[in-house]
Amino acid sequence: MATLPVLPMPVSPRDDAIQLYKAFKGFGCDTEAVIGILAHRDVTQRIYIRQEYKTMYHEDLLKRLASELSGKLETAVLLWMHDLVERDATILKEALFTGIINLGAVTEVICSRTSSQLQALKQVYHSTFGTYLERDIEQQALGDHQKILLAFLSKPRDESMEVDREMAAKDAKALYIAGEKKLGTDEKVFVQIFSERSRAHLVAINTCYHDMYGGSLKKAIKKETSGLFERALLTILQCAENPGKYFAKVLYKSIKGLGTDDTTLIRVIVTRTEIDMQHIKAEYHKKYKKSLKDAVHSDTFGHYRSFLLSLLGPNL
């Protein structure tokens, strides 16, 4: 469930474009006005605003925003202006080739998306950047981490809730034999099962694993694997079980302790606001006994804070 507080009355994209142009005119930018408009428009409305602005002022709105805003606010707003698939493609390209390579972000985006979302993502990535996502991952990722990312991108997965319990039990046994039962780990079995099975089936495997061997599949993954390969498997499993809980933990880690991982904070809030942020907020409060909005308020400031809080919407 999304949290975006869209105005109840229909809003004219033309009027929004005019108000944005006025906010840019003169000395300095009326940043509050920009946030007041863009943080309260859904993806379709934002696309229409970009089109109207281009038609009326012969200028790309994203380029104008980049020239008027700065720092973390600029990063967040520009990411927000993309549609969902363009945004994922942009995040991946920047994580793979801009500045410090961020394979953690690559893992999060790929392993938390559905099969159909990934098929659309690959197409947009290629049409936008002129290269194949798989080729870029081959260039930057290594070993078993590379293998799970490529397999997860390429294998079609059922997105229904149907589960073959007998097959789930066989898969649980295969994972046990490939991991905890033997000396060393047969990573190929983990790659195959985690890249080919549906989310509902993975949840069933997890239940069977516990019933058959008395331990959790999550603990087995932590015991038998490591590094980014471990992170990929855990992301796939946790997003099959409860995506809201997974992203609540990612957000908690981004703001706990000294300093804030703003890259992660921006990425998760912006990408999940129009999908399941209400569930993430509920899971965050349940786990950490504090509202996500209050936590973000404590770790951010200025217009950057105002923008993120606007996307998060009211407390539960």
mmCIF file of C-alpha atoms in Angstrom:
data_model
loop_
_atom_site.group_PDB
_atom_site.id
_atom_site.type_symbol
_atom_site.label_atom_id
_atom_site.label_comp_id
_atom_site.label_asym_id
_atom_site.label_seq_id
_atom_site.Cartn_x
_atom_site.Cartn_y
_atom_site.Cartn_z
ATOM 1 C CA MET A 1 0.000 0.000 0.000
ATOM 2 C CA ALA A 2 1.370 3.393 -1.041
ATOM 3 C CA THR A 3 1.720 6.450 1.185
ATOM 4 C CA LEU A 4 1.804 9.222 -1.402
ATOM 5 C CA PRO A 5 -0.589 11.985 -0.247
ATOM 6 C CA VAL A 6 -2.118 12.985 -3.606
ATOM 7 C CA LEU A 7 -4.588 15.856 -3.643
ATOM 8 C CA PRO A 8 -8.230 14.679 -3.749
ATOM 9 C CA MET A 9 -9.216 17.136 -6.493
ATOM 10 C CA PRO A 10 -7.898 16.729 -10.060
ATOM 11 C CA VAL A 11 -4.839 18.891 -10.658
ATOM 12 C CA SER A 12 -3.923 20.387 -14.015
ATOM 13 C CA PRO A 13 -0.404 19.399 -15.163
ATOM 14 C CA ARG A 14 -0.323 22.712 -17.023
ATOM 15 C CA ASP A 15 -1.008 24.645 -13.818
ATOM 16 C CA ASP A 16 1.674 22.633 -12.023
ATOM 17 C CA ALA A 17 4.160 23.393 -14.801
ATOM 18 C CA ILE A 18 3.364 27.097 -14.546
ATOM 19 C CA GLN A 19 3.802 27.083 -10.761
ATOM 20 C CA LEU A 20 7.116 25.270 -11.072
ATOM 21 C CA TYR A 21 8.340 27.783 -13.633
ATOM 22 C CA LYS A 22 7.393 30.605 -11.259
ATOM 23 C CA ALA A 23 9.246 28.840 -8.429
ATOM 24 C CA PHE A 24 12.403 28.795 -10.576
ATOM 25 C CA LYS A 25 12.223 32.442 -11.662
ATOM 26 C CA GLY A 26 14.083 35.232 -9.969
ATOM 27 C CA PHE A 27 16.927 35.041 -7.503
ATOM 28 C CA GLY A 28 17.003 31.580 -5.936
ATOM 29 C CA CYS A 29 14.494 28.790 -6.110
ATOM 30 C CA ASP A 30 11.268 28.578 -4.113
ATOM 31 C CA THR A 31 12.139 25.094 -2.941
ATOM 32 C CA GLU A 32 9.109 24.763 -0.683
ATOM 33 C CA ALA A 33 6.829 25.363 -3.651
ATOM 34 C CA VAL A 34 8.663 22.721 -5.699
ATOM 35 C CA ILE A 35 8.341 20.168 -2.906
ATOM 36 C CA GLY A 36 4.703 21.142 -2.324
ATOM 37 C CA ILE A 37 3.902 20.203 -5.902
ATOM 38 C CA LEU A 38 6.130 17.260 -6.795
ATOM 39 C CA ALA A 39 5.943 15.386 -3.484
ATOM 40 C CA HIS A 40 2.149 15.259 -3.855
ATOM 41 C CA ARG A 41 1.833 13.996 -7.427
ATOM 42 C CA ASP A 42 1.727 10.349 -8.453
ATOM 43 C CA VAL A 43 3.831 8.876 -11.230
ATOM 44 C CA THR A 44 1.291 9.569 -14.000
ATOM 45 C CA GLN A 45 0.846 13.160 -12.899
ATOM 46 C CA ARG A 46 4.604 13.688 -12.788
ATOM 47 C CA ILE A 47 4.968 12.383 -16.342
ATOM 48 C CA TYR A 48 2.290 14.819 -17.552
ATOM 49 C CA ILE A 49 3.977 17.688 -15.708
ATOM 50 C CA ARG A 50 7.262 16.932 -17.457
ATOM 51 C CA GLN A 51 5.498 16.881 -20.824
ATOM 52 C CA GLU A 52 3.648 20.153 -20.193
ATOM 53 C CA TYR A 53 6.785 21.881 -18.948
ATOM 54 C CA LYS A 54 8.695 20.802 -22.075
ATOM 55 C CA THR A 55 5.872 21.981 -24.341
ATOM 56 C CA MET A 56 5.430 25.345 -22.632
ATOM 57 C CA TYR A 57 9.017 26.313 -21.857
ATOM 58 C CA HIS A 58 11.068 24.225 -24.341
ATOM 59 C CA GLU A 59 13.179 22.934 -21.494
ATOM 60 C CA ASP A 60 13.631 19.561 -19.817
ATOM 61 C CA LEU A 61 12.171 19.806 -16.323
ATOM 62 C CA LEU A 62 14.733 17.360 -14.942
ATOM 63 C CA LYS A 63 17.608 19.499 -16.199
ATOM 64 C CA ARG A 64 16.010 22.584 -14.662
ATOM 65 C CA LEU A 65 15.527 20.811 -11.346
ATOM 66 C CA ALA A 66 19.164 19.721 -11.414
ATOM 67 C CA SER A 67 20.253 23.332 -11.897
ATOM 68 C CA GLU A 68 17.946 24.725 -9.190
ATOM 69 C CA LEU A 69 18.396 22.098 -6.465
ATOM 70 C CA SER A 70 21.530 20.663 -4.913
ATOM 71 C CA GLY A 71 22.882 17.953 -2.656
ATOM 72 C CA LYS A 72 20.732 15.190 -1.248
ATOM 73 C CA LEU A 73 17.495 16.988 -2.100
ATOM 74 C CA GLU A 74 18.497 17.144 -5.758
ATOM 75 C CA THR A 75 19.326 13.422 -5.723
ATOM 76 C CA ALA A 76 15.995 12.512 -4.143
ATOM 77 C CA VAL A 77 13.819 14.733 -6.333
ATOM 78 C CA LEU A 78 15.471 13.698 -9.604
ATOM 79 C CA LEU A 79 15.081 10.025 -8.699
ATOM 80 C CA TRP A 80 11.448 10.645 -7.783
ATOM 81 C CA MET A 81 10.699 12.196 -11.185
ATOM 82 C CA HIS A 82 11.302 8.931 -13.043
ATOM 83 C CA ASP A 83 8.658 6.273 -13.461
ATOM 84 C CA LEU A 84 9.176 3.087 -11.470
ATOM 85 C CA VAL A 85 11.083 1.103 -14.114
ATOM 86 C CA GLU A 86 13.203 4.045 -15.340
ATOM 87 C CA ARG A 87 14.111 4.721 -11.722
ATOM 88 C CA ASP A 88 15.332 1.174 -11.110
ATOM 89 C CA ALA A 89 17.365 1.310 -14.320
ATOM 90 C CA THR A 90 18.922 4.615 -13.246
ATOM 91 C CA ILE A 91 19.762 3.284 -9.781
ATOM 92 C CA LEU A 92 21.445 0.215 -11.266
ATOM 93 C CA LYS A 93 23.476 2.141 -13.837
ATOM 94 C CA GLU A 94 24.735 4.587 -11.208
ATOM 95 C CA ALA A 95 25.467 1.785 -8.720
ATOM 96 C CA LEU A 96 27.431 -0.161 -11.323
ATOM 97 C CA PHE A 97 29.456 2.644 -12.913
ATOM 98 C CA THR A 98 29.228 5.997 -11.120
ATOM 99 C CA GLY A 99 31.823 6.742 -8.451
ATOM 100 C CA ILE A 100 32.064 3.955 -5.885
ATOM 101 C CA ILE A 101 30.522 0.731 -7.188
ATOM 102 C CA ASN A 102 27.589 -0.185 -4.957
ATOM 103 C CA LEU A 103 26.873 -3.875 -5.463
ATOM 104 C CA GLY A 104 24.734 -3.878 -2.321
ATOM 105 C CA ALA A 105 22.270 -1.539 -4.032
ATOM 106 C CA VAL A 106 22.384 -3.669 -7.184
ATOM 107 C CA THR A 107 21.594 -6.755 -5.108
ATOM 108 C CA GLU A 108 18.722 -5.043 -3.305
ATOM 109 C CA VAL A 109 17.050 -3.792 -6.471
ATOM 110 C CA ILE A 110 17.355 -6.994 -8.491
ATOM 111 C CA CYS A 111 16.600 -9.498 -5.728
ATOM 112 C CA SER A 112 13.587 -7.609 -4.362
ATOM 113 C CA ARG A 113 11.757 -7.260 -7.690
ATOM 114 C CA THR A 114 9.316 -9.712 -9.262
ATOM 115 C CA SER A 115 10.040 -11.617 -12.449
ATOM 116 C CA SER A 116 7.770 -9.384 -14.545
ATOM 117 C CA GLN A 117 9.313 -6.233 -13.060
ATOM 118 C CA LEU A 118 12.786 -7.487 -13.964
ATOM 119 C CA GLN A 119 11.789 -8.243 -17.564
ATOM 120 C CA ALA A 120 10.544 -4.660 -17.950
ATOM 121 C CA LEU A 121 13.660 -3.356 -16.204
ATOM 122 C CA LYS A 122 16.003 -5.141 -18.613
ATOM 123 C CA GLN A 123 14.197 -3.665 -21.608
ATOM 124 C CA VAL A 124 14.260 -0.114 -20.247
ATOM 125 C CA TYR A 125 17.897 -0.437 -19.183
ATOM 126 C CA HIS A 126 18.903 -1.438 -22.696
ATOM 127 C CA SER A 127 16.806 1.218 -24.439
ATOM 128 C CA THR A 128 18.049 3.947 -22.071
ATOM 129 C CA PHE A 129 21.750 3.138 -21.818
ATOM 130 C CA GLY A 130 22.420 1.151 -24.988
ATOM 131 C CA THR A 131 23.880 -1.815 -23.140
ATOM 132 C CA TYR A 132 22.512 -4.994 -21.627
ATOM 133 C CA LEU A 133 22.105 -5.117 -17.862
ATOM 134 C CA GLU A 134 23.425 -8.674 -17.807
ATOM 135 C CA ARG A 135 26.619 -7.586 -19.552
ATOM 136 C CA ASP A 136 27.191 -4.788 -17.043
ATOM 137 C CA ILE A 137 26.655 -7.193 -14.144
ATOM 138 C CA GLU A 138 29.134 -9.645 -15.683
ATOM 139 C CA GLN A 139 31.634 -6.806 -15.776
ATOM 140 C CA GLN A 140 31.217 -5.734 -12.135
ATOM 141 C CA ALA A 141 30.013 -8.723 -10.071
ATOM 142 C CA LEU A 142 32.017 -11.847 -9.322
ATOM 143 C CA GLY A 143 31.637 -15.524 -8.500
ATOM 144 C CA ASP A 144 28.470 -16.897 -6.969
ATOM 145 C CA HIS A 145 27.108 -13.389 -6.476
ATOM 146 C CA GLN A 146 27.305 -12.817 -10.229
ATOM 147 C CA LYS A 147 25.686 -16.200 -10.873
ATOM 148 C CA ILE A 148 22.650 -15.575 -8.640
ATOM 149 C CA LEU A 149 22.091 -12.087 -10.080
ATOM 150 C CA LEU A 150 22.247 -13.309 -13.673
ATOM 151 C CA ALA A 151 20.081 -16.340 -12.963
ATOM 152 C CA PHE A 152 17.507 -14.268 -11.080
ATOM 153 C CA LEU A 153 17.351 -11.814 -13.977
ATOM 154 C CA SER A 154 17.005 -14.445 -16.682
ATOM 155 C CA LYS A 155 14.738 -17.139 -15.222
ATOM 156 C CA PRO A 156 10.958 -16.600 -15.474
ATOM 157 C CA ARG A 157 9.152 -17.269 -12.195
ATOM 158 C CA ASP A 158 5.504 -17.972 -11.484
ATOM 159 C CA GLU A 159 3.920 -15.038 -9.635
ATOM 160 C CA SER A 160 0.809 -16.875 -8.468
ATOM 161 C CA MET A 161 0.199 -18.148 -4.931
ATOM 162 C CA GLU A 162 -0.027 -21.797 -6.003
ATOM 163 C CA VAL A 163 2.377 -24.156 -4.232
ATOM 164 C CA ASP A 164 3.278 -27.808 -4.776
ATOM 165 C CA ARG A 165 3.959 -28.965 -1.190
ATOM 166 C CA GLU A 166 5.660 -32.162 -2.296
ATOM 167 C CA MET A 167 8.021 -30.194 -4.528
ATOM 168 C CA ALA A 168 8.686 -27.706 -1.713
ATOM 169 C CA ALA A 169 9.718 -30.572 0.564
ATOM 170 C CA LYS A 170 12.052 -31.946 -2.141
ATOM 171 C CA ASP A 171 13.624 -28.509 -2.559
ATOM 172 C CA ALA A 172 14.071 -28.166 1.207
ATOM 173 C CA LYS A 173 15.851 -31.525 1.256
ATOM 174 C CA ALA A 174 18.042 -30.524 -1.703
ATOM 175 C CA LEU A 175 19.082 -27.325 0.073
ATOM 176 C CA TYR A 176 19.845 -29.227 3.271
ATOM 177 C CA ILE A 177 21.991 -31.758 1.412
ATOM 178 C CA ALA A 178 23.748 -28.959 -0.491
ATOM 179 C CA GLY A 179 24.419 -26.994 2.667
ATOM 180 C CA GLU A 180 24.195 -28.002 6.287
ATOM 181 C CA LYS A 181 24.483 -31.761 5.730
ATOM 182 C CA LYS A 182 27.800 -31.701 3.880
ATOM 183 C CA LEU A 183 31.265 -30.314 4.374
ATOM 184 C CA GLY A 184 31.347 -27.248 2.185
ATOM 185 C CA THR A 185 28.421 -25.878 0.186
ATOM 186 C CA ASP A 186 27.046 -26.748 -3.241
ATOM 187 C CA GLU A 187 26.213 -23.189 -4.282
ATOM 188 C CA LYS A 188 24.765 -24.312 -7.629
ATOM 189 C CA VAL A 189 21.760 -25.840 -5.853
ATOM 190 C CA PHE A 190 21.064 -22.602 -3.983
ATOM 191 C CA VAL A 191 21.355 -20.580 -7.197
ATOM 192 C CA GLN A 192 19.024 -22.898 -9.097
ATOM 193 C CA ILE A 193 16.263 -23.068 -6.477
ATOM 194 C CA PHE A 194 16.363 -19.403 -5.472
ATOM 195 C CA SER A 195 16.331 -18.184 -9.075
ATOM 196 C CA GLU A 196 13.652 -20.527 -10.419
ATOM 197 C CA ARG A 197 11.049 -20.860 -7.658
ATOM 198 C CA SER A 198 8.152 -18.469 -7.051
ATOM 199 C CA ARG A 199 7.905 -16.369 -3.919
ATOM 200 C CA ALA A 200 5.048 -18.500 -2.621
ATOM 201 C CA HIS A 201 7.092 -21.642 -3.249
ATOM 202 C CA LEU A 202 10.114 -20.222 -1.403
ATOM 203 C CA VAL A 203 7.926 -19.497 1.615
ATOM 204 C CA ALA A 204 6.725 -23.110 1.497
ATOM 205 C CA ILE A 205 10.335 -24.340 1.243
ATOM 206 C CA ASN A 206 11.221 -22.296 4.316
ATOM 207 C CA THR A 207 8.355 -23.881 6.272
ATOM 208 C CA CYS A 208 9.303 -27.383 5.129
ATOM 209 C CA TYR A 209 12.950 -26.791 5.989
ATOM 210 C CA HIS A 210 12.037 -25.873 9.557
ATOM 211 C CA ASP A 211 9.615 -28.779 9.919
ATOM 212 C CA MET A 212 12.067 -31.310 8.507
ATOM 213 C CA TYR A 213 15.350 -30.155 10.050
ATOM 214 C CA GLY A 214 14.395 -28.029 13.035
ATOM 215 C CA GLY A 215 16.194 -24.909 11.910
ATOM 216 C CA SER A 216 15.432 -21.948 9.711
ATOM 217 C CA LEU A 217 16.530 -21.674 6.114
ATOM 218 C CA LYS A 218 17.673 -18.104 6.856
ATOM 219 C CA LYS A 219 20.135 -19.370 9.493
ATOM 220 C CA ALA A 220 21.332 -22.068 7.096
ATOM 221 C CA ILE A 221 22.060 -19.427 4.441
ATOM 222 C CA LYS A 222 24.020 -17.350 6.960
ATOM 223 C CA LYS A 223 25.970 -20.422 8.033
ATOM 224 C CA GLU A 224 26.734 -21.787 4.579
ATOM 225 C CA THR A 225 27.274 -18.654 2.493
ATOM 226 C CA SER A 226 28.853 -15.231 2.898
ATOM 227 C CA GLY A 227 29.256 -11.762 1.441
ATOM 228 C CA LEU A 228 27.113 -10.489 -1.397
ATOM 229 C CA PHE A 229 26.015 -14.022 -2.343
ATOM 230 C CA GLU A 230 24.565 -14.429 1.144
ATOM 231 C CA ARG A 231 22.919 -11.009 0.901
ATOM 232 C CA ALA A 232 21.308 -11.907 -2.420
ATOM 233 C CA LEU A 233 19.844 -15.174 -1.123
ATOM 234 C CA LEU A 234 18.549 -13.518 2.046
ATOM 235 C CA THR A 235 17.001 -10.662 0.063
ATOM 236 C CA ILE A 236 15.181 -13.095 -2.223
ATOM 237 C CA LEU A 237 13.907 -15.140 0.726
ATOM 238 C CA GLN A 238 12.916 -12.185 2.911
ATOM 239 C CA CYS A 239 11.117 -10.418 0.067
ATOM 240 C CA ALA A 240 9.235 -13.647 -0.633
ATOM 241 C CA GLU A 241 8.113 -13.782 2.995
ATOM 242 C CA ASN A 242 7.532 -10.123 3.870
ATOM 243 C CA PRO A 243 8.906 -7.285 1.707
ATOM 244 C CA GLY A 244 7.721 -4.670 4.207
ATOM 245 C CA LYS A 245 9.756 -6.240 6.995
ATOM 246 C CA TYR A 246 12.804 -6.513 4.748
ATOM 247 C CA PHE A 247 12.738 -2.848 3.732
ATOM 248 C CA ALA A 248 12.002 -1.715 7.293
ATOM 249 C CA LYS A 249 15.266 -3.342 8.340
ATOM 250 C CA VAL A 250 17.163 -1.787 5.420
ATOM 251 C CA LEU A 251 15.867 1.640 6.437
ATOM 252 C CA TYR A 252 16.703 1.053 10.105
ATOM 253 C CA LYS A 253 20.291 0.164 9.215
ATOM 254 C CA SER A 254 20.582 3.274 7.030
ATOM 255 C CA ILE A 255 19.839 5.636 9.925
ATOM 256 C CA LYS A 256 21.018 3.857 13.073
ATOM 257 C CA GLY A 257 24.231 4.871 14.820
ATOM 258 C CA LEU A 258 26.492 7.750 13.866
ATOM 259 C CA GLY A 259 25.899 9.169 10.417
ATOM 260 C CA THR A 260 23.220 8.378 7.883
ATOM 261 C CA ASP A 261 23.463 6.263 4.740
ATOM 262 C CA ASP A 262 21.544 8.796 2.670
ATOM 263 C CA THR A 263 22.005 6.869 -0.566
ATOM 264 C CA THR A 264 20.089 3.914 0.872
ATOM 265 C CA LEU A 265 17.571 6.103 2.692
ATOM 266 C CA ILE A 266 16.698 7.976 -0.506
ATOM 267 C CA ARG A 267 16.637 4.849 -2.654
ATOM 268 C CA VAL A 268 14.250 2.899 -0.438
ATOM 269 C CA ILE A 269 11.854 5.740 0.386
ATOM 270 C CA VAL A 270 11.636 6.939 -3.207
ATOM 271 C CA THR A 271 11.270 3.469 -4.746
ATOM 272 C CA ARG A 272 8.734 2.122 -2.231
ATOM 273 C CA THR A 273 6.494 5.165 -1.630
ATOM 274 C CA GLU A 274 4.128 4.249 -4.465
ATOM 275 C CA ILE A 275 4.270 0.506 -3.783
ATOM 276 C CA ASP A 276 4.193 -0.645 -0.151
ATOM 277 C CA MET A 277 5.454 2.133 2.139
ATOM 278 C CA GLN A 278 2.406 1.833 4.398
ATOM 279 C CA HIS A 279 3.362 -1.781 5.128
ATOM 280 C CA ILE A 280 7.007 -0.818 5.621
ATOM 281 C CA LYS A 281 6.002 1.856 8.125
ATOM 282 C CA ALA A 282 3.856 -0.648 10.035
ATOM 283 C CA GLU A 283 6.678 -3.206 10.126
ATOM 284 C CA TYR A 284 9.167 -0.543 11.205
ATOM 285 C CA HIS A 285 7.009 0.550 14.133
ATOM 286 C CA LYS A 286 6.314 -3.043 15.115
ATOM 287 C CA LYS A 287 10.009 -4.002 15.134
ATOM 288 C CA TYR A 288 11.691 -0.839 16.434
ATOM 289 C CA LYS A 289 8.941 0.732 18.603
ATOM 290 C CA LYS A 290 9.326 4.070 16.809
ATOM 291 C CA SER A 291 7.655 5.544 13.775
ATOM 292 C CA LEU A 292 9.706 5.609 10.590
ATOM 293 C CA LYS A 293 8.720 9.224 10.070
ATOM 294 C CA ASP A 294 10.096 10.225 13.479
ATOM 295 C CA ALA A 295 13.309 8.305 12.778
ATOM 296 C CA VAL A 296 13.800 10.045 9.427
ATOM 297 C CA HIS A 297 12.998 13.416 11.011
ATOM 298 C CA SER A 298 15.739 12.864 13.588
ATOM 299 C CA ASP A 299 18.393 12.023 10.989
ATOM 300 C CA THR A 300 17.718 14.564 8.233
ATOM 301 C CA PHE A 301 17.287 18.320 7.974
ATOM 302 C CA GLY A 302 16.071 21.212 5.839
ATOM 303 C CA HIS A 303 14.252 20.829 2.541
ATOM 304 C CA TYR A 304 15.705 17.330 2.153
ATOM 305 C CA ARG A 305 13.898 16.307 5.328
ATOM 306 C CA SER A 306 10.683 18.003 4.200
ATOM 307 C CA PHE A 307 10.703 16.127 0.903
ATOM 308 C CA LEU A 308 11.260 12.682 2.437
ATOM 309 C CA LEU A 309 8.642 13.275 5.136
ATOM 310 C CA SER A 310 6.145 14.380 2.490
ATOM 311 C CA LEU A 311 6.643 11.091 0.652
ATOM 312 C CA LEU A 312 6.247 9.094 3.865
ATOM 313 C CA GLY A 313 2.892 10.700 4.644
ATOM 314 C CA PRO A 314 1.332 10.853 8.132
ATOM 315 C CA ASN A 315 2.218 8.518 10.958
ATOM 316 C CA LEU A 316 0.112 5.394 11.349
#
